[in-house]
């Protein structure tokens, strides 16, 4: 059977030829050459009519298989060549941009809050929750801010129904915890507070604060200094200097405001510290005995300290953010920077 | 408060420069916040805390400066002579005090022959330093004495007082007064007024009346120096919305012992600068010498609070510098007498603070306290804080960005979510209608943040917020609940290598499934349900165990448009607190497979209405426990298949824990699965 032999030789040369092809153009030529309308296989099919009748099925089957074989060989080769081409493109130009994935980030305020809480947690403070909608008692009276006292004016407040209010400082958590648990107490709390201030670059009617508290026998002002110095060094850096200035808070006595040396300029004076070299970051003091009396802890037996700071302010200082509104606008171009 | 350095040096004899003085004041608790150059003077702006009304004067600041520098202060003779003294009671000025509670002391003095005219240069420039414009010599002198002593004064044109008499009383219903700023003020019976026999001529402690003010033609005056009750003044000031330098000081409490001395100081200046002569005797209604407060200070208390021993001699010296008299009765305690102007010193702890701040906070050493070991780990592991942390970590690792938005929202926002106002908490004193309600849901703020970003062409949005929502129950108890909101919109960005895909419902569903996996929540289902915010077709609820914990869907386009969003946005809101009891954060290990698995594909055409979950359930029903995963890898609907049908292709993973599966182990099972798909769901296997 001459045709069969001819076909076998076509197959042999086709396989050899296809395997040696190394360009897509050459591959296309081979496809036309073997499988095209005027190709060698098509010619072979046409010559089937000359074959003896009994050999026709066998020849037909052979041709079909051959067609399949060559077809898949061509496909395989083509895929390989395309990959190679792509690979060569990538191999030759590593300056092509990397493929980025969308990375999720915590909000900078939440992150700051977690970082600060973690530092205190490592010292031995326990983190607790406390409500935002509060009574006058927790927000004012128990914190030694009586009605009609001038100190109340520094705490503008939103009121809701039933005489409830939105807490104006996280110090409410101090009272709630001291009421709930007996000393020794080592507690931190962070959360939102509200004050009816018009929104601008440095004011917001809602912002985050954190509060810490330690009550036990023998707690002294030196302990407060030690804890806050430890925090400042951990959070702002080993070189940071601290300054405790006398101040007034109704719920602590003695009270202090704490400045740290500007960690941007190292105290030389820059835009961030308004050329003062110092940044005010914390308020603190020994818990006023009146406050202890309110929560039925005997001030003759126990003493304690409390401190608080604005998370928004700390976060702004730490990252050089100059507008508090950026936190609450949540522009993803802002969020992606952290 | 402004404090002129030049003026301050009248009272404290020091060669120290501005920087030293500024530092001394700041480190004793009077923080100098800024410094102004006015003419040749340096003017410090000082923050006076509400407990120190005694420092609302040059003399008050001078006392503090002197104490911190260990010097004494020197005031004018007229003040020294009359401080802590009382006048003769009823004198030549006719004063009747009807409300002794609101006005415990009133000093009146008649001065005749005054020559009203411009003030001398020294007076003009001192007032200028304090930020006050000169009016005329008489008015300027009252302001000068106010700043110097902290005691507000008022001065009336005597000839314009009907009956030449002062009556201190509560305002009558319907009375009003035109104040010196030319505004008519309606008064009510809670307000204290200074009246003549006819009408009010001043609102006590706040502002005088136009009718009786000093003019160029004034010849005789009545000089008022009084103590008004702080609460009465504050309430009137609030009601009238009228604050002044006077009311600021009366509200905080002026020095009772300075009332007569300040009058004397003003008399002296009016004599020197306006030729005025005091006529007759001075009236001092309610005048008395106040006994100084006694407090016992136990010396042991100082180290108990501060952590440092301060020798008793040092303690006594520090208190003396503050003009606090000390009497060391016993070895362990000091009895102190507090000057009248220090109303803030009531208890022992107040004295300890005085000692500490003068001693210097910087000299108190720091130490680290001993912490008590607490059993918190077990407690914290099951707490909401820990769950919140896990949620944040899981979502961030899925590429979601966290947002934090305002919790106060508008009526429109609540309405657009179709929420009932019955259990929404409303503010009584909102700043604006945009922040009138406490949000009952995180969705409206999520939509606002998405809108903000879309408007700024930040098109790929994968956001979440984990924060509180607020509702009230029927008895008006307000509940705060931690919710989670997820928001998706836009096209993924595969770079140059692939094709961008639009984020949609199933991306959101996938994120929720991954999140639940991370939290160890297994028993959950997501089923169709109607929520008004979502398009009907895509509205679903999320059930964990028996509890509905949330909802998800594609936001209806009319709702989205209310937030100025034209894009497709997909949102879910979940009660994060409700997840707490279902979460299993502690994971249990399951052994890795010991035998390999075998995969088989099923490709079928089936009615469009047949749900993927019913196919899944049927496969699991027939699998003899061997199908470990059912992976849908192709879903097609279109021209190549019959209308009303869809084509699905699955890969089934078979695996046994007992042996390596062979073809014959699974061919029958696989055939049974296919047969029942055909039989029960009408599938055509391809």
XYZ file of N, CA, C and O in Angstrom, chain B residues 26 49 77 80 106 119 131 146 148 161 164 206 232 264 269 283 338 353 398 431 433 461 470 492 582 615 659:
108
model
N 5.552 79.044 84.481
C 5.081 77.800 83.867
C 5.308 76.616 84.798
O 4.442 75.769 84.963
N -5.965 78.239 85.393
C -6.894 77.115 85.544
C -8.082 77.550 86.415
O -7.949 78.468 87.223
N 0.352 101.450 99.161
C -0.025 101.662 100.561
C -1.528 101.565 100.744
O -2.017 101.011 101.740
N -2.434 97.904 101.009
C -1.923 97.306 102.247
C -2.753 97.716 103.455
O -3.092 96.908 104.308
N -21.082 95.119 99.918
C -21.158 96.222 98.954
C -20.480 97.444 99.546
O -20.917 97.973 100.585
N -7.073 110.039 79.701
C -6.178 109.430 80.681
C -4.739 109.819 80.410
O -4.372 110.091 79.266
N -4.906 94.884 76.327
C -5.838 94.739 75.208
C -7.121 95.525 75.392
O -8.146 95.180 74.812
N -9.294 96.804 88.293
C -9.757 95.436 88.050
C -8.575 94.545 87.665
O -8.386 93.464 88.227
N -5.383 95.104 88.122
C -4.345 95.064 89.141
C -4.734 94.163 90.315
O -3.948 93.347 90.774
N -28.501 109.171 89.373
C -29.162 108.153 90.193
C -30.366 108.788 90.865
O -30.215 109.740 91.645
N -30.491 109.497 94.493
C -29.064 109.372 94.847
C -28.816 108.162 95.759
O -28.058 108.200 96.714
N -22.056 92.278 85.952
C -21.944 91.971 84.528
C -21.707 93.242 83.700
O -20.675 93.378 83.060
N -25.114 83.242 91.049
C -26.080 84.228 90.567
C -25.542 84.934 89.316
O -26.252 85.094 88.325
N -10.352 101.626 97.787
C -9.373 102.611 98.251
C -8.336 102.915 97.175
O -7.933 104.056 96.967
N -6.360 106.759 92.945
C -6.037 107.089 91.558
C -6.936 108.206 91.019
O -6.484 109.075 90.267
N -19.302 103.705 102.679
C -20.296 102.730 103.115
C -19.764 101.324 102.846
O -19.221 101.058 101.778
N -4.822 79.588 105.918
C -4.804 79.864 104.485
C -5.301 81.281 104.216
O -6.322 81.683 104.771
N -0.382 69.411 97.337
C -0.153 69.870 95.963
C 0.658 71.166 95.955
O 1.574 71.337 95.149
N -7.312 40.164 54.173
C -8.096 39.963 52.956
C -8.096 41.217 52.080
O -8.861 41.324 51.137
N -24.849 70.190 67.195
C -24.142 71.327 66.605
C -24.787 71.720 65.290
O -24.824 72.878 64.924
N -27.686 69.996 61.955
C -28.620 68.917 61.611
C -27.889 67.729 60.992
O -28.430 66.637 60.909
N -12.623 50.191 46.025
C -12.950 50.359 47.438
C -13.214 49.012 48.089
O -14.121 48.291 47.698
N -25.939 52.738 68.059
C -26.668 53.110 69.272
C -28.171 53.029 69.025
O -28.666 53.547 68.026
N -10.983 45.347 40.359
C -9.691 44.935 40.897
C -8.592 45.411 39.961
O -8.845 45.674 38.777
N -20.399 32.684 69.302
C -20.216 31.622 68.310
C -18.750 31.427 67.913
O -18.395 30.414 67.326
N -27.692 21.419 44.650
C -26.777 20.486 43.987
C -25.753 19.967 44.996
O -25.502 18.776 45.121
N -7.830 4.119 53.194
C -7.000 3.505 52.143
C -6.875 4.440 50.954
O -7.564 5.455 50.865
